[in-house]
PDB file of C-alpha atoms and ligand atoms in Angstrom:
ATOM      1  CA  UNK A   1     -21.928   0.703   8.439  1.00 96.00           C
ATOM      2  CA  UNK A   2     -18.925  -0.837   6.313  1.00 98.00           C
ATOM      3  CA  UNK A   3     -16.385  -2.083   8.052  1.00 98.00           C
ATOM      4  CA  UNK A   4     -12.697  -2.038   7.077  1.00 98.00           C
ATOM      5  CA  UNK A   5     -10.306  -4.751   8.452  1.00 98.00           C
ATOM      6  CA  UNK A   6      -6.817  -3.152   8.901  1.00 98.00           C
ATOM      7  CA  UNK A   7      -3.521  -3.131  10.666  1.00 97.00           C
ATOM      8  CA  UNK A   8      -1.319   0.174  11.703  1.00 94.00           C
ATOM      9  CA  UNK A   9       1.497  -0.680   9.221  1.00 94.00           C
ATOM     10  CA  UNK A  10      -0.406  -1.644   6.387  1.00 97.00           C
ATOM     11  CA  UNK A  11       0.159   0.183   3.190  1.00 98.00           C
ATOM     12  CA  UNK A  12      -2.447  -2.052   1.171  1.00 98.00           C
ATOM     13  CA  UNK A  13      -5.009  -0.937   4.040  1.00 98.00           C
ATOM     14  CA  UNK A  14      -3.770   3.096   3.816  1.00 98.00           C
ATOM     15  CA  UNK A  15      -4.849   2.554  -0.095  1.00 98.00           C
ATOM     16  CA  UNK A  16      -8.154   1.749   0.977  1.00 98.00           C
ATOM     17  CA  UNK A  17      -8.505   3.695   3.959  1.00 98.00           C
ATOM     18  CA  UNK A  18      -7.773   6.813   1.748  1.00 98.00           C
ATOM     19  CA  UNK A  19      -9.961   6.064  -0.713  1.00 98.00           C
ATOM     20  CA  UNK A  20     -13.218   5.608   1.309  1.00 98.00           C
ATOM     21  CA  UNK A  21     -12.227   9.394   3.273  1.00 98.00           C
ATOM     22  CA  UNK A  22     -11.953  11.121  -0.193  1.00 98.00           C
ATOM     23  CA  UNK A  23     -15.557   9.499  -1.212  1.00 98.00           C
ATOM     24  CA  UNK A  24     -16.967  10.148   1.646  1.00 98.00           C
ATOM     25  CA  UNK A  25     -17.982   6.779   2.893  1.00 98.00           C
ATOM     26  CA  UNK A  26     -18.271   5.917   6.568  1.00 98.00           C
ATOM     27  CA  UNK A  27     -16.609   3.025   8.010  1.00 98.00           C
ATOM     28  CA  UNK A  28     -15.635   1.257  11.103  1.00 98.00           C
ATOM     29  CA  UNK A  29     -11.826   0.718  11.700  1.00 98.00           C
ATOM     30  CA  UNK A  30     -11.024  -2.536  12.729  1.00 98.00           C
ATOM     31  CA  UNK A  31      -7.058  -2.874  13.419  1.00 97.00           C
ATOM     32  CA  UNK A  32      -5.664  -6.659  13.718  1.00 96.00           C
ATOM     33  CA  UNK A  33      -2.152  -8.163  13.535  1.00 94.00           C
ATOM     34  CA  UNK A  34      -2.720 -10.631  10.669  1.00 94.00           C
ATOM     35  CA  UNK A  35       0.448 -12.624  11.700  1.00 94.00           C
ATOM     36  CA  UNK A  36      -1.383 -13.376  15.177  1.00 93.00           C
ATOM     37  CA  UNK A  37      -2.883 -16.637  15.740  1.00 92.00           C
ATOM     38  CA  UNK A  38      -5.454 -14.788  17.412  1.00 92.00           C
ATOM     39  CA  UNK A  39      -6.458 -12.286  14.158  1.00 95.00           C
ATOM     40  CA  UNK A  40     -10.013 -12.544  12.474  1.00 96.00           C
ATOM     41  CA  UNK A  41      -9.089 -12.032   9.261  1.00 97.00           C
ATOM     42  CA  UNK A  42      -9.372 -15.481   7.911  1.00 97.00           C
ATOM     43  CA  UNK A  43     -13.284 -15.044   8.513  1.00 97.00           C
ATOM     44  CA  UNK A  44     -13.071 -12.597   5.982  1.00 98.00           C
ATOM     45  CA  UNK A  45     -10.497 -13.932   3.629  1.00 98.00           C
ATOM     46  CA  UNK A  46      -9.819 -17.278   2.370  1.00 98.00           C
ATOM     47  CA  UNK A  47      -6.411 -15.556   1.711  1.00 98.00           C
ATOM     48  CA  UNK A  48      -6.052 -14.320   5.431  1.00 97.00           C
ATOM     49  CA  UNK A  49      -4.958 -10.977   4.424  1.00 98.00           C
ATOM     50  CA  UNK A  50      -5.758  -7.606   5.129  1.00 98.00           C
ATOM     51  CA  UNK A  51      -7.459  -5.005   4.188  1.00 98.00           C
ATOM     52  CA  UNK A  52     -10.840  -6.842   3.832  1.00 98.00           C
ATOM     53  CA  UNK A  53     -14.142  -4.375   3.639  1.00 98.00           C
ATOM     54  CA  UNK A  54     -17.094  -6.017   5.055  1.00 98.00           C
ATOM     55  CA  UNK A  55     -20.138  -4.870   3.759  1.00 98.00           C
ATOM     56  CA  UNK A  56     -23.607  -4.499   5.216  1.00 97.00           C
ATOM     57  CA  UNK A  57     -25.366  -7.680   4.140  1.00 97.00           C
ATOM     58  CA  UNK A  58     -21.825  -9.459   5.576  1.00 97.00           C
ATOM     59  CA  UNK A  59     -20.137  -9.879   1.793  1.00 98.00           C
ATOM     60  CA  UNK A  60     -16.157  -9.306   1.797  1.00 98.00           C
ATOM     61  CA  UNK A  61     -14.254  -7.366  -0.521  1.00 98.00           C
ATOM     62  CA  UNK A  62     -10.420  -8.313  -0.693  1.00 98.00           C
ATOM     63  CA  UNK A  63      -6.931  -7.760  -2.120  1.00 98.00           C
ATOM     64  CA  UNK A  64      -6.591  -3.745  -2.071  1.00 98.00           C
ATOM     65  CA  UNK A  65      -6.377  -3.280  -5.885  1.00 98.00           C
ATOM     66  CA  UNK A  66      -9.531  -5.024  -6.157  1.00 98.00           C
ATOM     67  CA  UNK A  67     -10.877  -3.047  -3.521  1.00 98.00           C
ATOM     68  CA  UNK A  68     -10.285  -0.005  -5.347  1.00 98.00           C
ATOM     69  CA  UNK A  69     -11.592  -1.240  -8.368  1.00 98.00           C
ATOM     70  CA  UNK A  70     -15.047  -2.304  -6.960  1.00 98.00           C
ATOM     71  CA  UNK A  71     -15.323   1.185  -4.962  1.00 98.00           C
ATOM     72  CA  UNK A  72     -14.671   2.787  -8.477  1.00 98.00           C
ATOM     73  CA  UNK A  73     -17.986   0.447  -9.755  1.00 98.00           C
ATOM     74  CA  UNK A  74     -19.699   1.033  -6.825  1.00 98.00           C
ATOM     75  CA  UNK A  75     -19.009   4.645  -5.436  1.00 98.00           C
ATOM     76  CA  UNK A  76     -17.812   5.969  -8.813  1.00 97.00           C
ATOM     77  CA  UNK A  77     -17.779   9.730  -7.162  1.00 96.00           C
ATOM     78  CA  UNK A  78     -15.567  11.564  -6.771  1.00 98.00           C
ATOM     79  CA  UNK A  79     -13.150   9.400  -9.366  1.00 98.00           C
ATOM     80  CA  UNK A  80      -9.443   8.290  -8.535  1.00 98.00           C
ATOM     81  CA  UNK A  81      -9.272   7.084 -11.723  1.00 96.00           C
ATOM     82  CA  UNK A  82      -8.617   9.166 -14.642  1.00 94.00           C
ATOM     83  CA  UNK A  83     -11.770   9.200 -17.165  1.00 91.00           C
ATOM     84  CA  UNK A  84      -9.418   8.292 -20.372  1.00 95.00           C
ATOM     85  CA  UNK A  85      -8.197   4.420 -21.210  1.00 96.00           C
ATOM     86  CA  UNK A  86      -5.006   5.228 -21.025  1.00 97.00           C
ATOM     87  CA  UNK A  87      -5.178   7.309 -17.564  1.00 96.00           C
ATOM     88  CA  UNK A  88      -6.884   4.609 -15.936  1.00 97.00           C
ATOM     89  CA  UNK A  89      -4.117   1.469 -17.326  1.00 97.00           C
ATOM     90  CA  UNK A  90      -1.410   3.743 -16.109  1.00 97.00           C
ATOM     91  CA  UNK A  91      -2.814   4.543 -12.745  1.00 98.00           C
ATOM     92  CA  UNK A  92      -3.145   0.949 -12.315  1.00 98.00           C
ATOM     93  CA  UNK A  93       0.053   0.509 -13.633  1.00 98.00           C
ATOM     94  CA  UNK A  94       1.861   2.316 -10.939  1.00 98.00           C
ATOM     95  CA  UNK A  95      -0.489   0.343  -8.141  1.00 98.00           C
ATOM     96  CA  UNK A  96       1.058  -2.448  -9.295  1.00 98.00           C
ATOM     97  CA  UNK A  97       4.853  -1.228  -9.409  1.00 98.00           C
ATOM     98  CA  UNK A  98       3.951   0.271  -6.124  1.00 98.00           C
ATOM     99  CA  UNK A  99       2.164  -2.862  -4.643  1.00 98.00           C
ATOM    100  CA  UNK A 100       5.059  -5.479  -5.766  1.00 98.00           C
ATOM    101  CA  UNK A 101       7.391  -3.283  -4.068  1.00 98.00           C
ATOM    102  CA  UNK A 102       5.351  -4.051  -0.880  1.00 98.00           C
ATOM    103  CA  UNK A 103       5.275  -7.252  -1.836  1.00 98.00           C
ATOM    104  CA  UNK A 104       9.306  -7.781  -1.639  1.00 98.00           C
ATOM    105  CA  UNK A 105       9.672  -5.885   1.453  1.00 96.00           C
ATOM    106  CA  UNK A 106       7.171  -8.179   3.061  1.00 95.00           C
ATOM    107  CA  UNK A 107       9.133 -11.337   1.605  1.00 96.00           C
ATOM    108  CA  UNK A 108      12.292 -10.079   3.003  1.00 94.00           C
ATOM    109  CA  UNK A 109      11.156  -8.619   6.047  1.00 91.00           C
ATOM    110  CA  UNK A 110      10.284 -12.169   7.460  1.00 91.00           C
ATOM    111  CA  UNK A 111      13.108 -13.586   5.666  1.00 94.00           C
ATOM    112  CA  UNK A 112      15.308 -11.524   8.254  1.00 91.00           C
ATOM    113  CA  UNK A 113      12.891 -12.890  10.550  1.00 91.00           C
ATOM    114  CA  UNK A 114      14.605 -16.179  10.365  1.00 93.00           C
ATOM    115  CA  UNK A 115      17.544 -17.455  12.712  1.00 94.00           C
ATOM    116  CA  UNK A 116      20.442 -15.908  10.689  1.00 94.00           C
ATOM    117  CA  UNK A 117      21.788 -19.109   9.748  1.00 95.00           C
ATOM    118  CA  UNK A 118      18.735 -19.910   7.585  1.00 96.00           C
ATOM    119  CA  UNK A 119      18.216 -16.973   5.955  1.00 96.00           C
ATOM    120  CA  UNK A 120      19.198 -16.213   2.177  1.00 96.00           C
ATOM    121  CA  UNK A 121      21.389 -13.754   0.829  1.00 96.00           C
ATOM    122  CA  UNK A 122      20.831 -14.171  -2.500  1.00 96.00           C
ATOM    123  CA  UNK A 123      16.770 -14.349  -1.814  1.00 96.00           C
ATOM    124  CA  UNK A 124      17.203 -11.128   0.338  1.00 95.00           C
ATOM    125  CA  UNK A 125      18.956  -9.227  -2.653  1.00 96.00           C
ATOM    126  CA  UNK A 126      16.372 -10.360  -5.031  1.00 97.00           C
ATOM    127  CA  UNK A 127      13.617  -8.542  -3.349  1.00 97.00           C
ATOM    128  CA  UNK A 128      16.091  -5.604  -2.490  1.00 96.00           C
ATOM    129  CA  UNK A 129      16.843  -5.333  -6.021  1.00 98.00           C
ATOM    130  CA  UNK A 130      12.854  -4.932  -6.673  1.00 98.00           C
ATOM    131  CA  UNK A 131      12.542  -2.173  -4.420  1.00 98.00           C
ATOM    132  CA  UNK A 132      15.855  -0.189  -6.176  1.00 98.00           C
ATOM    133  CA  UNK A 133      13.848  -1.052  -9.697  1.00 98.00           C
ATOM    134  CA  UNK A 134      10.943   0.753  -8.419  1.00 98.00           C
ATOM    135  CA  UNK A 135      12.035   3.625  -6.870  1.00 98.00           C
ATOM    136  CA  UNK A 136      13.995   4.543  -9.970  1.00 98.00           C
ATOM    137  CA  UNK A 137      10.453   3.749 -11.761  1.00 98.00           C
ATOM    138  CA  UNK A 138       8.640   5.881  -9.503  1.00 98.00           C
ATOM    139  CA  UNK A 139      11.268   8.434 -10.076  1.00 98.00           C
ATOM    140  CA  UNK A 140      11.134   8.856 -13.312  1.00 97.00           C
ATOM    141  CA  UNK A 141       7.339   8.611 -13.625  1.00 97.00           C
ATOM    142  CA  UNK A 142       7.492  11.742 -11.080  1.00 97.00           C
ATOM    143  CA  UNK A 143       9.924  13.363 -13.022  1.00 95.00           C
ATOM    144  CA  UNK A 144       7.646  13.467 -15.535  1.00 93.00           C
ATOM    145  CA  UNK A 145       4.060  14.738 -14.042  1.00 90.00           C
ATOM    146  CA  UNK A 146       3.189  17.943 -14.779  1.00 81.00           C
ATOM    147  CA  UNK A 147       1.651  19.330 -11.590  1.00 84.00           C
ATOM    148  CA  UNK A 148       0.916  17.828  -7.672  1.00 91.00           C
ATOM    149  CA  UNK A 149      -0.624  14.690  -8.743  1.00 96.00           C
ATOM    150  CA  UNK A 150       1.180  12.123 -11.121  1.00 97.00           C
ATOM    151  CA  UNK A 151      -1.811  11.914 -13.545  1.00 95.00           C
ATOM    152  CA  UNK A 152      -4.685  14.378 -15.321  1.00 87.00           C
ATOM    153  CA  UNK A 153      -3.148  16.531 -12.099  1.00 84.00           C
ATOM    154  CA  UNK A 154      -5.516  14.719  -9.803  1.00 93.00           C
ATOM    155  CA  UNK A 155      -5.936  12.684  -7.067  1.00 98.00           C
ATOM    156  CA  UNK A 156      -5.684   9.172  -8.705  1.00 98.00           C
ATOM    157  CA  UNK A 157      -4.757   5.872  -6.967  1.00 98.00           C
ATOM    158  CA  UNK A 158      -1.594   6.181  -8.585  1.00 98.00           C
ATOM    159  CA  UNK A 159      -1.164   8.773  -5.720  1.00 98.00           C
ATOM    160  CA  UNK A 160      -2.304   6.854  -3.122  1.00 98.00           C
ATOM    161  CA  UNK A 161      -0.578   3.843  -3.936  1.00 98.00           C
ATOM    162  CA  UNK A 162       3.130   5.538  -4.148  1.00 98.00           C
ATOM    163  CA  UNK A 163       2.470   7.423  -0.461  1.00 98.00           C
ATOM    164  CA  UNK A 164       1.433   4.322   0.981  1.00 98.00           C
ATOM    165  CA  UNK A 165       4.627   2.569  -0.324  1.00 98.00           C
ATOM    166  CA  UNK A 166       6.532   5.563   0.350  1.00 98.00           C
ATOM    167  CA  UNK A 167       4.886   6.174   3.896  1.00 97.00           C
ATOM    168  CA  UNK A 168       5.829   2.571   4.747  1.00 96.00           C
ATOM    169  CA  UNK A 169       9.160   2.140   3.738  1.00 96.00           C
ATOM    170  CA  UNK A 170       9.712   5.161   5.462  1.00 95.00           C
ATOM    171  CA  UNK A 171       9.336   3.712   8.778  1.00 93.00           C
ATOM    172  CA  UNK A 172      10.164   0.466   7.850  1.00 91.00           C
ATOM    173  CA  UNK A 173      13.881   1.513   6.237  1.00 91.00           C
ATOM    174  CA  UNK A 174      14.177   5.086   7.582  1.00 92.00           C
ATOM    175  CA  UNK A 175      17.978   4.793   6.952  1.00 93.00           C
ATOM    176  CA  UNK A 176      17.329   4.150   3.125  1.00 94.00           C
ATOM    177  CA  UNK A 177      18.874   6.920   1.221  1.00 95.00           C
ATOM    178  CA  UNK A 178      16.095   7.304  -1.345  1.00 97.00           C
ATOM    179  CA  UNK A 179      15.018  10.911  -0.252  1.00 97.00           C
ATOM    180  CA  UNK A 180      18.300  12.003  -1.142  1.00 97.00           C
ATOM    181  CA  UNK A 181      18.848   9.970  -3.932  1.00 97.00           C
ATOM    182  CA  UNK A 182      15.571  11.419  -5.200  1.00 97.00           C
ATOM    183  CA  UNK A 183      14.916  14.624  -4.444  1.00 96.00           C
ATOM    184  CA  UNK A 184      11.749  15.204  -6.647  1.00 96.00           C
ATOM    185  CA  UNK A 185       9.639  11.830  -5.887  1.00 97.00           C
ATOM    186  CA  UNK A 186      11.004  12.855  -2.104  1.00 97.00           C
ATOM    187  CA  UNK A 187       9.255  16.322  -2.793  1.00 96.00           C
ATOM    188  CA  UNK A 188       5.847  15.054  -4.176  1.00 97.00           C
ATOM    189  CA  UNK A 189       5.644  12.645  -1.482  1.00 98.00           C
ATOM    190  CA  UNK A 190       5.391  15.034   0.720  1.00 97.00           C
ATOM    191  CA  UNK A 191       2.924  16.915  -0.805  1.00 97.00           C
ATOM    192  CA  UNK A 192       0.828  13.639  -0.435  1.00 97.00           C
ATOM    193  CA  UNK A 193       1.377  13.430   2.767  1.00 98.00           C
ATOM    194  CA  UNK A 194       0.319  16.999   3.783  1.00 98.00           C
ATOM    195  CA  UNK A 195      -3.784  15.876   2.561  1.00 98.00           C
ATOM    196  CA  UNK A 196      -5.850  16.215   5.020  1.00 97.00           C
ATOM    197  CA  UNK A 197      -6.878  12.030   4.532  1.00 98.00           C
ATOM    198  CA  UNK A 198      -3.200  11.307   4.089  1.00 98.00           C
ATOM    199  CA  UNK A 199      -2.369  12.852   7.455  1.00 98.00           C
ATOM    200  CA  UNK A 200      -5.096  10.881   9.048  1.00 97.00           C
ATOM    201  CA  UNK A 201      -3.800   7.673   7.732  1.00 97.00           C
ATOM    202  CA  UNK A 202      -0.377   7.702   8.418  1.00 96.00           C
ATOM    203  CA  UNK A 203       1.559   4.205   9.446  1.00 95.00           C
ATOM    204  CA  UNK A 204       2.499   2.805  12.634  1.00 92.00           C
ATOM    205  CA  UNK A 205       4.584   0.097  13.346  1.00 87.00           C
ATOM    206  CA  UNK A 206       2.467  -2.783  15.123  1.00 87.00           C
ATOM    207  CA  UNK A 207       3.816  -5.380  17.416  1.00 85.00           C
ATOM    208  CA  UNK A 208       3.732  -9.352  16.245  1.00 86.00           C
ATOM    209  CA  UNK A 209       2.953 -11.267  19.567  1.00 88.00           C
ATOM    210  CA  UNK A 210       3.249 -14.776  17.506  1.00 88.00           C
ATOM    211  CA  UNK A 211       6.414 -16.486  15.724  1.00 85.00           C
ATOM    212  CA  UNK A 212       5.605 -16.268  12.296  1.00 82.00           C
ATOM    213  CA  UNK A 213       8.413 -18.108  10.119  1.00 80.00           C
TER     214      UNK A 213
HETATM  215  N1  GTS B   1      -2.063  -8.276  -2.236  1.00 97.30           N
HETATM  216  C1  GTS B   1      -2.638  -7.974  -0.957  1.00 97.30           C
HETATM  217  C2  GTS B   1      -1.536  -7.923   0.077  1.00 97.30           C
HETATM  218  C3  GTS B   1      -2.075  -7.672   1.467  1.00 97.30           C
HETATM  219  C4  GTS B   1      -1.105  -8.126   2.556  1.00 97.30           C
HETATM  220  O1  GTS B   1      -0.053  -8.724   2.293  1.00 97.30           O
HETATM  221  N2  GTS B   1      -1.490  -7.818   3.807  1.00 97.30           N
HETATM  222  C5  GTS B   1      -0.691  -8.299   4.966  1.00 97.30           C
HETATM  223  C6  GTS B   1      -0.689  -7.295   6.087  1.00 97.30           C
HETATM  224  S1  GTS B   1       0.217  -5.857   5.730  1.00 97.30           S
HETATM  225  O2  GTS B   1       1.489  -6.314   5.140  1.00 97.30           O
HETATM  226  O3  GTS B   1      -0.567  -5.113   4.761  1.00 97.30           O
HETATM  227  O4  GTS B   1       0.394  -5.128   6.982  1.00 97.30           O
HETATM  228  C7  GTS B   1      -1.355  -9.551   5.480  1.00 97.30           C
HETATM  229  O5  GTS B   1      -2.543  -9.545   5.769  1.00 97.30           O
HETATM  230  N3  GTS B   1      -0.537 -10.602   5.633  1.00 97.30           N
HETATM  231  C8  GTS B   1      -1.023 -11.844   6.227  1.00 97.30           C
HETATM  232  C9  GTS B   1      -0.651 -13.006   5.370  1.00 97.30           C
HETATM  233  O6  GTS B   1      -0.009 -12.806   4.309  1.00 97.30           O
HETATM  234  O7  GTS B   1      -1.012 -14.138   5.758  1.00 97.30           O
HETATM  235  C10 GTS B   1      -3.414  -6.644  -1.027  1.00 97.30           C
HETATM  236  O8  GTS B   1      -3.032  -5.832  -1.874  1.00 97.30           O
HETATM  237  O9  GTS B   1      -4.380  -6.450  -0.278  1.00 97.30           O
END
């Protein structure tokens, strides 16, 4: 059996995690803290980052976009991509808004991380300022969907890739004013969430034994 390497947080894991419940695929969930000096993950990824999905024969699959990709090739049923060109690039499109935005809240997550004295401002505001860009992107894609899902009205990894942002920042920003401030993505989010593979997968925050910056 597969297994998935994971941590409770992680919304590049949730992506994944999602993905192999709505094909069906069995797996083994194995939760690490990747910031640990004691974490495996660097046996399964030159990068040392998580999710990694180890297959059978002992080959790794990394980086959740690719991940997604090569289940798509692989396990092409059911799809979470829509079947037309232009479906598919704009699925992937909002993976990556959605994915960046992880990105900066990493970056300035461990920048607070820092002994206040040697932290950046300036640094700290440019990855804020990503986040603000993409919820107003995300809002206005939303905005403009026609039904639950934000494309072809099915489950697409553009889906799964906004909740698991969205599902994240949640707990990691829970006084962020976005639900508010958008009503509608706040809406469709939590029509997400209510899947039965969304519910399953929800975040937790995990606990970083190590110093890490
Ligand atoms: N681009 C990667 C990002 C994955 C990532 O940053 N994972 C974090 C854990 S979490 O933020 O998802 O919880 C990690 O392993 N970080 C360890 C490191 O960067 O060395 C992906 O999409 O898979």
């Amino acid at each position: 059996m597969w297994t998935l390497i994971s941590a409770s947080p992680s919304p590049y894991a949730r992506k994944v995690r999602i993905a192999l419940a709505e094909k069906g695929i069995p797996f083994t969930l194995q939760t690490e803290v990747p910031w640990d000096g004691a974490t495996v993950t660097p046996q399964y990824n030159p990068l040392e980052k998580l999710p990694v999905l180890i297959l059978d024969d002992g080959e790794c699959v990394y980086e959740s976009h690719y991940i997604l990709e090569w289940l798509e090739a692989k396990h092409p049923e059911p799809a979470l991509l829509p079947s037309d060109v232009d479906g598919r690039l704009f699925a992937k499109k909002v993976e990556v808004v959605c994915d960046g935005m992880c990105d900066a809240m990493v970056i300035a997550f461990f920048e607070r991380m820092r002994e206040p004295e040697k932290q950046s401002e300036p640094w700290k505001a440019r990855q804020m300022r990503k986040v603000e860009g993409g919820l107003r992107q995300l809002s206005t894609w939303v905005d403009q969907r026609q039904g639950q899902y934000l494309v072809d009205d099915r489950l697409t990894i553009a889906d799964l890739a906004i909740a698991a942002f969205l599902g994240w920042f949640a707990i990691r920003w829970s006084e962020h004013g976005w639900q508010t401030q958008y009503p509608a993505l706040k809406q469709y989010w939590e029509g997400l969430e209510a899947l039965p593979h969304f519910k399953e997968t929800r975040p937790s925050p995990q606990t970083i034994k190590d110093q890490v910056v």
